[in-house]
mmCIF file of C-alpha atoms in Angstrom:
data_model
loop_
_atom_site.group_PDB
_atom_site.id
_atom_site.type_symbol
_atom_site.label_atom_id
_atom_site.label_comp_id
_atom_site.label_asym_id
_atom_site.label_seq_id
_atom_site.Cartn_x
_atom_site.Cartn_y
_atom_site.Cartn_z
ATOM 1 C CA UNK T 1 0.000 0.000 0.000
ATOM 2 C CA UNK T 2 1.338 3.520 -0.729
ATOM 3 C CA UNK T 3 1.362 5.811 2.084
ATOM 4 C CA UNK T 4 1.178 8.978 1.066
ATOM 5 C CA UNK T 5 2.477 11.158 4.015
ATOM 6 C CA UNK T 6 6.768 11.309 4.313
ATOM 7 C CA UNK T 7 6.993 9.999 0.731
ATOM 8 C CA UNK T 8 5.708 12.511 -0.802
ATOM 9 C CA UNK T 9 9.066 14.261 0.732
ATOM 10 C CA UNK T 10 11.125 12.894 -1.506
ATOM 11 C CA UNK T 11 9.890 13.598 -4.895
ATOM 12 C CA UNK T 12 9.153 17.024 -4.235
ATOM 13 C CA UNK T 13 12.516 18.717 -5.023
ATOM 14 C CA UNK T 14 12.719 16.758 -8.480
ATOM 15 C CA UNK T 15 9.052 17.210 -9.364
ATOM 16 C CA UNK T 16 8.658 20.917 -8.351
ATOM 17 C CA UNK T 17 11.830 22.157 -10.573
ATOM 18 C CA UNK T 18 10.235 19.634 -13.813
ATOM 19 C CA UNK T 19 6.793 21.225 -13.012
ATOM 20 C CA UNK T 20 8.073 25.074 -13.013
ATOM 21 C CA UNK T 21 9.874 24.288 -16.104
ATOM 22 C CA UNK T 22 7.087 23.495 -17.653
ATOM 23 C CA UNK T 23 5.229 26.600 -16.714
ATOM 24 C CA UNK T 24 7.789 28.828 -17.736
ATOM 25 C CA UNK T 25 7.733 27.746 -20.759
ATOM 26 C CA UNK T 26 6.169 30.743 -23.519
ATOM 27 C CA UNK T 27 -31.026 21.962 -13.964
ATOM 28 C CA UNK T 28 -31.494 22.587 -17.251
ATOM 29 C CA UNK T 29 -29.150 24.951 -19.706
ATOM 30 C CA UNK T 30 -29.266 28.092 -19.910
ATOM 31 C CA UNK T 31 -30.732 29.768 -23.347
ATOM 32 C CA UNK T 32 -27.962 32.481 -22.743
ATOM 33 C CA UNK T 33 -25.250 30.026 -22.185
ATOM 34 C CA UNK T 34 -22.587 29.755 -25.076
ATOM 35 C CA UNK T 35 -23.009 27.250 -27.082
ATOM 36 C CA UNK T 36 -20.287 24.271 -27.066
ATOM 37 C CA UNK T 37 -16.952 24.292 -28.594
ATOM 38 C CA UNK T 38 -14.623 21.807 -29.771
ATOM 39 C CA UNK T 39 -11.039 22.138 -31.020
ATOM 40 C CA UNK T 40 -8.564 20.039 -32.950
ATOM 41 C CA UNK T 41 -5.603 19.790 -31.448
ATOM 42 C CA UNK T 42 -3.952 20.994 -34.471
ATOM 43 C CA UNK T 43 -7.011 24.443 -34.432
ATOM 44 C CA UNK T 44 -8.135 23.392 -37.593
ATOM 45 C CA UNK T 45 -11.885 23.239 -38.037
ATOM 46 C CA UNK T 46 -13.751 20.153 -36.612
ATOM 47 C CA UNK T 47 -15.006 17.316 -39.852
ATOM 48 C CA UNK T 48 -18.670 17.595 -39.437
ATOM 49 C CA UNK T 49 -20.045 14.118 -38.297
ATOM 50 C CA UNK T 50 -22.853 12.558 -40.110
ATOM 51 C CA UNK T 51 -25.851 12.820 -37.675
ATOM 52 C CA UNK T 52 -26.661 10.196 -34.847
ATOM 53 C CA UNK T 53 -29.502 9.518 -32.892
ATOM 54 C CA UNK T 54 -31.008 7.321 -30.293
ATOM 55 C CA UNK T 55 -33.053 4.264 -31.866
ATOM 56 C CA UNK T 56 -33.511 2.350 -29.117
ATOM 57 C CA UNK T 57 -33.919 3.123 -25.314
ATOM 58 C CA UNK T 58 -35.440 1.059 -22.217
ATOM 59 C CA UNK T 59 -34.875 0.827 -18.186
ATOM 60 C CA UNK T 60 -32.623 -1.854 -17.182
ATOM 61 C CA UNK T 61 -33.237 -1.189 -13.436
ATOM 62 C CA UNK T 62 -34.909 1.344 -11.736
ATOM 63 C CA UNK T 63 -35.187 2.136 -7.883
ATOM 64 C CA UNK T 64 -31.479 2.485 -7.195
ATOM 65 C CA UNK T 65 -30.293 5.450 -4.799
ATOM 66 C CA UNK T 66 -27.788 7.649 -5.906
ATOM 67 C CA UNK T 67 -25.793 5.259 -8.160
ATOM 68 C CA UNK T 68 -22.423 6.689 -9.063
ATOM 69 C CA UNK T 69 -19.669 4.046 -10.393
ATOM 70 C CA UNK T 70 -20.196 1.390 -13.348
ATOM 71 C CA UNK T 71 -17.929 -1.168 -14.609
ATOM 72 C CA UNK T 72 -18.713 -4.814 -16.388
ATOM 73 C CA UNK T 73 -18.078 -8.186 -15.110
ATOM 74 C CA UNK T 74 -16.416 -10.218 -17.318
ATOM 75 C CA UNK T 75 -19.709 -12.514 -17.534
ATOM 76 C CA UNK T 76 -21.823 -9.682 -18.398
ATOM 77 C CA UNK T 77 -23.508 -8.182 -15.583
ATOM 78 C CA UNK T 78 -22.523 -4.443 -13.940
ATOM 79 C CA UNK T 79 -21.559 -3.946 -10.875
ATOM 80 C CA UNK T 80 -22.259 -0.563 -9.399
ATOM 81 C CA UNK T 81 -21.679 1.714 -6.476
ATOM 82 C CA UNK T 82 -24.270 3.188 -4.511
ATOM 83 C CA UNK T 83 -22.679 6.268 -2.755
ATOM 84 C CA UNK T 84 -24.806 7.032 0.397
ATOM 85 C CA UNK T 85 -26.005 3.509 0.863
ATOM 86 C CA UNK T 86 -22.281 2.599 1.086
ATOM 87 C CA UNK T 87 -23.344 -0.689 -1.102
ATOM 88 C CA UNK T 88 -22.804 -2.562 -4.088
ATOM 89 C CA UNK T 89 -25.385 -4.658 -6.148
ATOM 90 C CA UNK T 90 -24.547 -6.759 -9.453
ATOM 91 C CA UNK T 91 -27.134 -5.511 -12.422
ATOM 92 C CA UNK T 92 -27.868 -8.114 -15.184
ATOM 93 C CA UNK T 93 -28.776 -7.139 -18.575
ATOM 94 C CA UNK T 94 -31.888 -8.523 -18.257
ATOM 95 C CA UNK T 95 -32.381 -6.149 -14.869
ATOM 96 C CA UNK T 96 -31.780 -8.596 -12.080
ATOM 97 C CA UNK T 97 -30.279 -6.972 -9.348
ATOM 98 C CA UNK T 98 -28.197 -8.658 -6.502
ATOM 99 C CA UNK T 99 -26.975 -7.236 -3.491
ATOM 100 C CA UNK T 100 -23.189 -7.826 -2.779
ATOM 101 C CA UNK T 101 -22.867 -9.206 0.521
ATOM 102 C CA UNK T 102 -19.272 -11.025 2.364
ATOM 103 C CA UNK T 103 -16.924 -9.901 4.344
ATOM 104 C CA UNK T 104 -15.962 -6.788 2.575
ATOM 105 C CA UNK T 105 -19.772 -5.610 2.019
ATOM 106 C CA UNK T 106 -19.867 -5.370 5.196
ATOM 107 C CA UNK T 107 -16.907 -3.998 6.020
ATOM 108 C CA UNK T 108 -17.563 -1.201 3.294
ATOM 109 C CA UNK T 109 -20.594 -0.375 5.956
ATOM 110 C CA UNK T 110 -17.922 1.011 8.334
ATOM 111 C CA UNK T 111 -15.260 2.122 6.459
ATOM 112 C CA UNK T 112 -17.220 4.306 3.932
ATOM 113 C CA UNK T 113 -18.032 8.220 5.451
ATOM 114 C CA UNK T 114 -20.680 9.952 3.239
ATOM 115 C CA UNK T 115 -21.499 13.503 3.022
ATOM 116 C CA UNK T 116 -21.966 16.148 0.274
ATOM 117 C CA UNK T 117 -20.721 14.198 -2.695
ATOM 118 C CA UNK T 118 -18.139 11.804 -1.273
ATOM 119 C CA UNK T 119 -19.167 8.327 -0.067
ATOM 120 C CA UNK T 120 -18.448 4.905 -2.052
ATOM 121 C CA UNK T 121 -17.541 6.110 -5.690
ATOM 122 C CA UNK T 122 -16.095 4.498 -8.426
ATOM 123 C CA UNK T 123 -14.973 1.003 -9.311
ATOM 124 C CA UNK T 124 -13.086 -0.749 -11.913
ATOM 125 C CA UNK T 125 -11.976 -4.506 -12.402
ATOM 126 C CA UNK T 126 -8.323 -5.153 -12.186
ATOM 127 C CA UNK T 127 -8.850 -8.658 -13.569
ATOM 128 C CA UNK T 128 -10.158 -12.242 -13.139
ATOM 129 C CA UNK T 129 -9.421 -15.465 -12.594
ATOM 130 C CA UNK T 130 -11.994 -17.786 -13.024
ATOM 131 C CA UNK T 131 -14.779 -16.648 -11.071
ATOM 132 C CA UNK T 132 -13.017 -14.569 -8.778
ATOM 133 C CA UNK T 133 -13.421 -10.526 -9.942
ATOM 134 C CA UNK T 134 -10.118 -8.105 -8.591
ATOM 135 C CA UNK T 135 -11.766 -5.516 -7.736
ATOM 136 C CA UNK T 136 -10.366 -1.618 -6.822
ATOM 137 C CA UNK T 137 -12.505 1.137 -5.177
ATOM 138 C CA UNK T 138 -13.090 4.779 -4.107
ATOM 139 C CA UNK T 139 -14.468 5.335 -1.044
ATOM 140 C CA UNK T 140 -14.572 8.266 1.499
ATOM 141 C CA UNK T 141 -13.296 7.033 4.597
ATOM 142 C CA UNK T 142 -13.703 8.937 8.089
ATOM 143 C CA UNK T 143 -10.113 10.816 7.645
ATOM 144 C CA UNK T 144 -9.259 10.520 3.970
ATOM 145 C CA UNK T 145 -10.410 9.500 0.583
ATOM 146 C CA UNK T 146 -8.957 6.177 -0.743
ATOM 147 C CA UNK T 147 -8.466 3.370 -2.975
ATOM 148 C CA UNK T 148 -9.555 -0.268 -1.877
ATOM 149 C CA UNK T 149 -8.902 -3.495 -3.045
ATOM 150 C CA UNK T 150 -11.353 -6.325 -2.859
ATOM 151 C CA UNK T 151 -12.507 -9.962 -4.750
ATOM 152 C CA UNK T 152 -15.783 -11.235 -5.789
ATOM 153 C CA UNK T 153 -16.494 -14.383 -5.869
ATOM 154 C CA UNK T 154 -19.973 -14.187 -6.919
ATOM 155 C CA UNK T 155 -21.878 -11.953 -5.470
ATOM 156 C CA UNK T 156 -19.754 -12.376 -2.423
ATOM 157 C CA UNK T 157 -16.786 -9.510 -1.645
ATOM 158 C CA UNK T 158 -13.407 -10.284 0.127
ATOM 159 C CA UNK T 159 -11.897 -8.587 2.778
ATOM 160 C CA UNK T 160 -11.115 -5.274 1.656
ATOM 161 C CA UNK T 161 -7.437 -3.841 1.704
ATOM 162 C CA UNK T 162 -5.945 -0.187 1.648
ATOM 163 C CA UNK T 163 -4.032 0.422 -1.269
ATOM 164 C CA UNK T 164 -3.924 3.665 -1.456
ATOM 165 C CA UNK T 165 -4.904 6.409 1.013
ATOM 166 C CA UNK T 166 -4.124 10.592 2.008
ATOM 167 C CA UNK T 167 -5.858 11.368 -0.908
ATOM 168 C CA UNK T 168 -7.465 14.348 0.973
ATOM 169 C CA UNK T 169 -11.390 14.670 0.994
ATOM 170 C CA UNK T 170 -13.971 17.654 1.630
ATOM 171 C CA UNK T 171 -18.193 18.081 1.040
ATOM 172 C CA UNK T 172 -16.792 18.786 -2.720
ATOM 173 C CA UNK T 173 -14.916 18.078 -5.348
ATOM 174 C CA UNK T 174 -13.698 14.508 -4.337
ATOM 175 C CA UNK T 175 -13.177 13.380 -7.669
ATOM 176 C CA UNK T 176 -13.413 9.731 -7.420
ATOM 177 C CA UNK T 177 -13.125 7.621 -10.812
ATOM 178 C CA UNK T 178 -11.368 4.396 -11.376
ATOM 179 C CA UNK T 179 -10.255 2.817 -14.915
ATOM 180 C CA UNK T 180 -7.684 0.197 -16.283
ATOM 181 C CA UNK T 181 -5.783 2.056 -18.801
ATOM 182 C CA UNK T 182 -4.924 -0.040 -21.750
ATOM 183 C CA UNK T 183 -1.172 -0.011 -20.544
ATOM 184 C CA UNK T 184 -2.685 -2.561 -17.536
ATOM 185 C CA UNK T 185 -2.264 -0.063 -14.468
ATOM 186 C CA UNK T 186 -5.111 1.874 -12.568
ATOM 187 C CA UNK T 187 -5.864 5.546 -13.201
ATOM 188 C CA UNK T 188 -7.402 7.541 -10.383
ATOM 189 C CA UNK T 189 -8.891 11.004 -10.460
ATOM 190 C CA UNK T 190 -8.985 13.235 -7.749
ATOM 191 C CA UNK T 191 -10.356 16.510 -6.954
ATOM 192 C CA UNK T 192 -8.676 19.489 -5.417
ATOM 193 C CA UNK T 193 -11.169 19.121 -2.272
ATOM 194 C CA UNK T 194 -11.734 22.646 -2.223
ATOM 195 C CA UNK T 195 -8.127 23.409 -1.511
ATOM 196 C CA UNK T 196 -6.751 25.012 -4.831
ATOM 197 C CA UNK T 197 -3.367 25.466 -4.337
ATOM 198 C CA UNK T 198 -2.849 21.341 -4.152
ATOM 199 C CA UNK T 199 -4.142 20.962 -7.807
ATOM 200 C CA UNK T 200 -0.586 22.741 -8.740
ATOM 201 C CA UNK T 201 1.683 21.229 -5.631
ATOM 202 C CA UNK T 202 3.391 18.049 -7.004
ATOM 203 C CA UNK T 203 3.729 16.623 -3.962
ATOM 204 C CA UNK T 204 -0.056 16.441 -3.403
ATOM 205 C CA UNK T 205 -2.429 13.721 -4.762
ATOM 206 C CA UNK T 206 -5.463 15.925 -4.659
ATOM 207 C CA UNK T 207 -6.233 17.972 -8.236
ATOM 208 C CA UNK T 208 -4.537 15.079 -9.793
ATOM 209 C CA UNK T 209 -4.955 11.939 -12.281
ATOM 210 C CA UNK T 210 -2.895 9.424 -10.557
ATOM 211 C CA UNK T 211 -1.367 6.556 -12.007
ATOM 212 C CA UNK T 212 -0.368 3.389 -10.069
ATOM 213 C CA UNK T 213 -0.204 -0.623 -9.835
ATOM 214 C CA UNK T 214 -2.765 -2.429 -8.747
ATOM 215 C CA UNK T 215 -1.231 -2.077 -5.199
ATOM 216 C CA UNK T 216 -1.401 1.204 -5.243
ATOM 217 C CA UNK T 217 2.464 1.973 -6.074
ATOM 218 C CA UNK T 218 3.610 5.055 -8.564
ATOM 219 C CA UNK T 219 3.560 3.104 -11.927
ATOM 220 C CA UNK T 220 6.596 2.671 -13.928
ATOM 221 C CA UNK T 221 7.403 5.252 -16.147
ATOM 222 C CA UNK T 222 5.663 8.026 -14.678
ATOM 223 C CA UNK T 223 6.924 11.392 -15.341
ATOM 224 C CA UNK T 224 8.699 11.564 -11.714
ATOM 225 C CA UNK T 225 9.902 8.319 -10.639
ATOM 226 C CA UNK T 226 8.292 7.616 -7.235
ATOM 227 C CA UNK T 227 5.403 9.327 -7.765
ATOM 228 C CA UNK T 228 2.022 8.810 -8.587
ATOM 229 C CA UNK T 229 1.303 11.655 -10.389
ATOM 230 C CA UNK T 230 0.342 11.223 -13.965
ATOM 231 C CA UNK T 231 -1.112 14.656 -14.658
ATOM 232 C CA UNK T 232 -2.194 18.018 -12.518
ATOM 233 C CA UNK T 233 -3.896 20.964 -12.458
ATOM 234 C CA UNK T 234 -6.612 19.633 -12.091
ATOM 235 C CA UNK T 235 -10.401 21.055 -10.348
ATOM 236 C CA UNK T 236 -12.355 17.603 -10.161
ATOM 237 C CA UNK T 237 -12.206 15.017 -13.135
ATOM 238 C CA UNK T 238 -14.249 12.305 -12.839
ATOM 239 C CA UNK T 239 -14.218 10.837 -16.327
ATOM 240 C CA UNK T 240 -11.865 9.023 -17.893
ATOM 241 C CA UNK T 241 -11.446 6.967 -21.343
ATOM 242 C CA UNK T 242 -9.048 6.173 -23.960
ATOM 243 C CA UNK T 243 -9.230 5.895 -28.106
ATOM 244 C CA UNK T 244 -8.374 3.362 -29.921
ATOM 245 C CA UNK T 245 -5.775 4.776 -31.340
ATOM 246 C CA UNK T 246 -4.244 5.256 -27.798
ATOM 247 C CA UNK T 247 -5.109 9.230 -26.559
ATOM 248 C CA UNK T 248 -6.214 9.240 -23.036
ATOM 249 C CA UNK T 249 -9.926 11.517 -22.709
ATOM 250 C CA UNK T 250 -10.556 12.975 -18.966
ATOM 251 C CA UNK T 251 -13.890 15.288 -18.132
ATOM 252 C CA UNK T 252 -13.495 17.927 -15.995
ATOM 253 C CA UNK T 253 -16.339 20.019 -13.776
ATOM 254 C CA UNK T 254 -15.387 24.020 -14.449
ATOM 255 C CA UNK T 255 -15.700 26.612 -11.409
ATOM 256 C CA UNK T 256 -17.925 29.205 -12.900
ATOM 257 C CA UNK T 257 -17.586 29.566 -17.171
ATOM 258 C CA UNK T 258 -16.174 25.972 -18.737
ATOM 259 C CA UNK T 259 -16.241 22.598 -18.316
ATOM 260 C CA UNK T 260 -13.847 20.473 -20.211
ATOM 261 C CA UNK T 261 -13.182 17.725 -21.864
ATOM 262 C CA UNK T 262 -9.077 17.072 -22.012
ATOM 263 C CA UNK T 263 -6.515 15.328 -23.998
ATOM 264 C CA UNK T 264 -4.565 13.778 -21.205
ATOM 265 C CA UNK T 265 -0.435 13.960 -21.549
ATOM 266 C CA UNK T 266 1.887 12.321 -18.911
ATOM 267 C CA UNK T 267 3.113 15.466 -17.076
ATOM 268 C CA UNK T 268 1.090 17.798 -18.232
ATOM 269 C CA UNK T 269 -0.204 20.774 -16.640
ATOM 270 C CA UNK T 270 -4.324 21.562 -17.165
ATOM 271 C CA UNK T 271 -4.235 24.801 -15.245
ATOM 272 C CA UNK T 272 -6.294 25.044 -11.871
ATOM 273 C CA UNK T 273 -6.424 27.760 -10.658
ATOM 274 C CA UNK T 274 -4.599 29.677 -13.322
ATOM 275 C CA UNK T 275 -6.677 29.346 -15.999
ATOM 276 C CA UNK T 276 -10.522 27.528 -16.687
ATOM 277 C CA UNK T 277 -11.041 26.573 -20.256
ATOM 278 C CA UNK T 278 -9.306 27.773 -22.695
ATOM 279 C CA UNK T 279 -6.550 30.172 -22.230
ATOM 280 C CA UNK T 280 -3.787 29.497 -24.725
ATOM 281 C CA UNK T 281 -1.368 30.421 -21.886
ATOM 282 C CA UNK T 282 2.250 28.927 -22.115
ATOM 283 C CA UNK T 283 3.197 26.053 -19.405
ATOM 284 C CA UNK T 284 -1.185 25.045 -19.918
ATOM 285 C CA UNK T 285 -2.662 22.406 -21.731
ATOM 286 C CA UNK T 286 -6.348 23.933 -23.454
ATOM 287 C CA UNK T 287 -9.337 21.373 -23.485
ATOM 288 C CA UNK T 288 -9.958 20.030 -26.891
ATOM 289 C CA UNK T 289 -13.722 20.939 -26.420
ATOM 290 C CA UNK T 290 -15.326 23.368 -23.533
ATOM 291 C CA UNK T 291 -19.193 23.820 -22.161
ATOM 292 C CA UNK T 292 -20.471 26.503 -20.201
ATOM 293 C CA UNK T 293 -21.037 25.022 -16.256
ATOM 294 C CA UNK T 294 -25.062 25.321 -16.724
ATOM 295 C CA UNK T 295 -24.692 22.867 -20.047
ATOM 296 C CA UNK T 296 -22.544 20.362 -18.717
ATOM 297 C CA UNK T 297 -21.347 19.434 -15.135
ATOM 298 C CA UNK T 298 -19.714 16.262 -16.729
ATOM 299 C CA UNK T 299 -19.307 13.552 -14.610
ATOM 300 C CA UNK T 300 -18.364 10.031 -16.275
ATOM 301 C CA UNK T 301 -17.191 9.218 -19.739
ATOM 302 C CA UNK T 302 -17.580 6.267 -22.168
ATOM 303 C CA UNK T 303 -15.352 6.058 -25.083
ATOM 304 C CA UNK T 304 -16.392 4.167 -28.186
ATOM 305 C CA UNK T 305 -14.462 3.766 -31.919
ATOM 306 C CA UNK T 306 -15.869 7.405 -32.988
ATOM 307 C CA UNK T 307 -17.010 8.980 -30.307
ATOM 308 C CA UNK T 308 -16.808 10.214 -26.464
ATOM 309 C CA UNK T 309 -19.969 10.278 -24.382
ATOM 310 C CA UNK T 310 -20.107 12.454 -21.468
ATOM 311 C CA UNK T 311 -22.846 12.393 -18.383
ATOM 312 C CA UNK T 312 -23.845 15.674 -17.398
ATOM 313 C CA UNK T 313 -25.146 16.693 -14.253
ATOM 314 C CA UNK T 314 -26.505 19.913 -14.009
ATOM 315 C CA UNK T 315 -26.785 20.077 -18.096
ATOM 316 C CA UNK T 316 -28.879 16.985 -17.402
ATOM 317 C CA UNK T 317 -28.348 15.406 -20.771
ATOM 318 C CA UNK T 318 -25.928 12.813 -22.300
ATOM 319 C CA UNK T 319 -23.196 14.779 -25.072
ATOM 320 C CA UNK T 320 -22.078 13.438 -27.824
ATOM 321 C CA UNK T 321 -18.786 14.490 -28.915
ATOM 322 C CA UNK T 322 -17.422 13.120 -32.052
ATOM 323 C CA UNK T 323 -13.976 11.617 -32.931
ATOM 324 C CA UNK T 324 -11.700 12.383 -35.763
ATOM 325 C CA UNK T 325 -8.190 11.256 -36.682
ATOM 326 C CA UNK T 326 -6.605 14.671 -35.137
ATOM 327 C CA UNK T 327 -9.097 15.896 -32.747
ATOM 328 C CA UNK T 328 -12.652 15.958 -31.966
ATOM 329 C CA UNK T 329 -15.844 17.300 -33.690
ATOM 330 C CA UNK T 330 -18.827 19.261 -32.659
ATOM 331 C CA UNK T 331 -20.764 18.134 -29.438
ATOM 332 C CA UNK T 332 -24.279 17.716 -29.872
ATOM 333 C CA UNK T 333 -26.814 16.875 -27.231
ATOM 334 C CA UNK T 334 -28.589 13.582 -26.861
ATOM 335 C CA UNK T 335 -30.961 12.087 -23.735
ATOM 336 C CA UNK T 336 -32.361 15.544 -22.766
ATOM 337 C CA UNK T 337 -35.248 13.899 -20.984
ATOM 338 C CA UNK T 338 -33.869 12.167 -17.830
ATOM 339 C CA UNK T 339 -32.799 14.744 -15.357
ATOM 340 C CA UNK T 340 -29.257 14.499 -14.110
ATOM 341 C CA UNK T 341 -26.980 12.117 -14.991
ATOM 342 C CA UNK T 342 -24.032 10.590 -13.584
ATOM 343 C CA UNK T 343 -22.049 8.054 -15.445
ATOM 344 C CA UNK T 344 -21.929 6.339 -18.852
ATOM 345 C CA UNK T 345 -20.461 3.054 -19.858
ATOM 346 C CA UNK T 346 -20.686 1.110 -23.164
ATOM 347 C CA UNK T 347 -21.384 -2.723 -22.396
ATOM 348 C CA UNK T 348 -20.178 -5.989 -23.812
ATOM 349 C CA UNK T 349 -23.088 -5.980 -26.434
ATOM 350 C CA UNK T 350 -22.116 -2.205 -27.659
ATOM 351 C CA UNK T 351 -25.127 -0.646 -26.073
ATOM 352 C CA UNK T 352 -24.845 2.233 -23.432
ATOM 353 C CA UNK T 353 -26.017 2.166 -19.885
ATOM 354 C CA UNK T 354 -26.642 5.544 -18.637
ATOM 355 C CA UNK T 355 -26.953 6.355 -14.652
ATOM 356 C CA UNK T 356 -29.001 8.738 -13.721
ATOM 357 C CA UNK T 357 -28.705 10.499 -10.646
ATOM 358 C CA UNK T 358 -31.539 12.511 -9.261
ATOM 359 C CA UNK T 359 -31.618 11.413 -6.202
ATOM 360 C CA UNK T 360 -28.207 13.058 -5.468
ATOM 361 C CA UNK T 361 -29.674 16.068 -3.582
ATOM 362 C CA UNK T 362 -29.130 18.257 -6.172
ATOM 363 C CA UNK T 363 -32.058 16.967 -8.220
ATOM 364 C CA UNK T 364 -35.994 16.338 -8.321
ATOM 365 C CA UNK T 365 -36.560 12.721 -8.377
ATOM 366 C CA UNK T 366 -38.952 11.342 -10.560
ATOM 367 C CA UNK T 367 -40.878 7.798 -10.214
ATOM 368 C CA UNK T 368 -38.603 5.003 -10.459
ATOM 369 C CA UNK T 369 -35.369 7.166 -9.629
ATOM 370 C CA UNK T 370 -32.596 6.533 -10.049
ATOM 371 C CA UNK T 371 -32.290 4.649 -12.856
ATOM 372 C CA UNK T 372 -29.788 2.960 -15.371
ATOM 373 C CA UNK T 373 -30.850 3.415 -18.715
ATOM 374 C CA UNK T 374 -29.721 1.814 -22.048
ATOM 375 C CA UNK T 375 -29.623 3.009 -25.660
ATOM 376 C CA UNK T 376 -28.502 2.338 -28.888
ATOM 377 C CA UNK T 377 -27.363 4.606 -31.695
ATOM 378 C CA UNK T 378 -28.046 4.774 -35.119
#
């Protein structure tokens, strides 16, 4: 397990002097709102995208309270995280839902703290063997937030074990999402729980996309050997996704004017505090596409073969932002019907299941809140 207290100690002359370096270098929308942009990386003009819509939609569940983190089983089913309840249940495609129960369910019970928007948060599988499920997840914990390590055996979870902790927490801006990168090693996103200066401080984990083993060690080949950090300047991401063709995708909640939807480089600096959106400011990396705060609130991505979905919150729809071969297209607006919602994830058929996530606090539930809904495109 990685402490994160005195070790962060001894990265911090190396990492400060690489990240200064680097700087020094060079409810419902609003009609008033601006509209949303997207940029190539290259600030050539977006390839319109031939239009796609939603030709198939139905419930899988309904009745769950205040899901927040989705991943797939590798027979099938879902298993997701239900942040105030402290809980996990197993969702089939056909809508059968189980309660996770064992040792580590119940542990979870005591170990898991929620209040404003932390509590038990994302998840992602590490890997399998046979029937047995690895699985890592975010919780808010009395003192801290941090990552746990568990396996289910059925619907049955394992002692849980600390793998990495002092990630610090606050009512907001937690962060909070897990995913397997393609390179094998877990990617965690944290927010700069309402302490802004730690989104720039190399030494903290908070404002950060961290990058680590499965238990909860710096990765190899990070930019600064020894630590976790794989990116910073960050307010609260809590979406992450890769391309085929390898580039790394990260959402990001704005402050006040943009939201944003990044190209993620190892090392890179995003900005918070300095900037919000785009700024074209030496030593900052600009989002490749940007929504005012009122359209978007992203939460969790899902990236597919030619396109990046994003769940918004308080823009209370589900965007659809295009892929080309050196940036993104235009965003346009799908699912405008279901209140807020809080993650997306494309399953093993190809369809997407959508949380919703009305029953947050923030929203107004409707019958059968909260739900996880699944479409198809055409």
């Amino acid at each position: 397990m990685l402490r994160w207290g005195m070790a962060r100690v001894r990265i911090w002359l190396v990492a400060v002097v690489l990240v200064l370096a680097g700087c020094t270098g060079g409810g419902s929308s609003s009609s008033s709102s601006p509209s949303p942009t997207a940029l190539s990386p290259t600030g050539s003009s977006p390839t319109p995208a031939p239009d796609v819509r939603v030709t198939a939609q139905d419930d899988v569940v309904t009745g769950l309270d205040v899901p927040w983190g989705i991943a797939f089983l590798p027979g099938g089913d879902a298993v997701v995280t239900l942040r105030d309840e402290k809980r996990l249940v197993l969702v089939s495609p056909a809508g059968a839902v189980t309660r996770v129960t064992g040792p580590g369910a119940r542990r979870l019970l005591d170990v898991v703290h929620p209040a404003g928007e932390g509590g038990l948060l994302g998840v992602a599988v590490l890997g399998s063997d046979g029937g047995a499920v690895d699985l890592a997840l975010y919780a808010t914990a009395a003192d801290d937030n941090r990552v746990l390590r568990a396996t289910l055996t059925g619907s049955s979870l394992g002692d849980l074990r600390p793998v990495l902790t002092g990630i610090h927490k606050a009512r907001n801006h937690d962060g909070g999402r897990l995913a397997v990168g393609p390179d094998g090693f877990l990617y965690v996103t944290t927010g700069d729980a309402n302490e802004r200066p730690d989104a720039q401080d190399p030494a903290s984990l908070n404002g950060k996309i961290l990058r680590v083993t499965a238990d909860g060690e710096p990765a190899p080949g990070n930019p600064t050997p020894g630590s976790p950090v794989w990116s910073l300047g960050h307010r609260n991401p809590q979406g992450l996704g890769w391309v085929p063709d390898g580039r790394m995708l990260a959402a990001e909640f704005g402050q006040d004017t943009w939201d944003e939807l990044n190209v993620i480089e190892p090392g890179a600096d995003y900005g918070w505090p300095v900037v919000e959106g785009r700024a074209g400011r030496a030593g900052f990396v600009d989002p490749v596409a940007q929504w005012a705060t009122s359209d978007a609130s992203p939460s969790g991505i899902a990236v597919t073969d030619d396109a990046v979905y994003l769940a918004a919150l308080r823009g209370e729809r589900l965007w659809r932002v295009p892929l080309t071969p050196d940036g993104v297209g235009t965003p346009r607006a799908l699912l405008t019907d279901l209140g807020r919602l809080r993650a997306v994830a494309e399953a093993p058929d190809g369809s997407l299941w959508v949380l919703t996530n009305n029953t947050d606090g923030r929203g107004t539930p409707r019958p059968g809140d909260d739900r996880i809904v699944r479409i198809t495109l055409g």
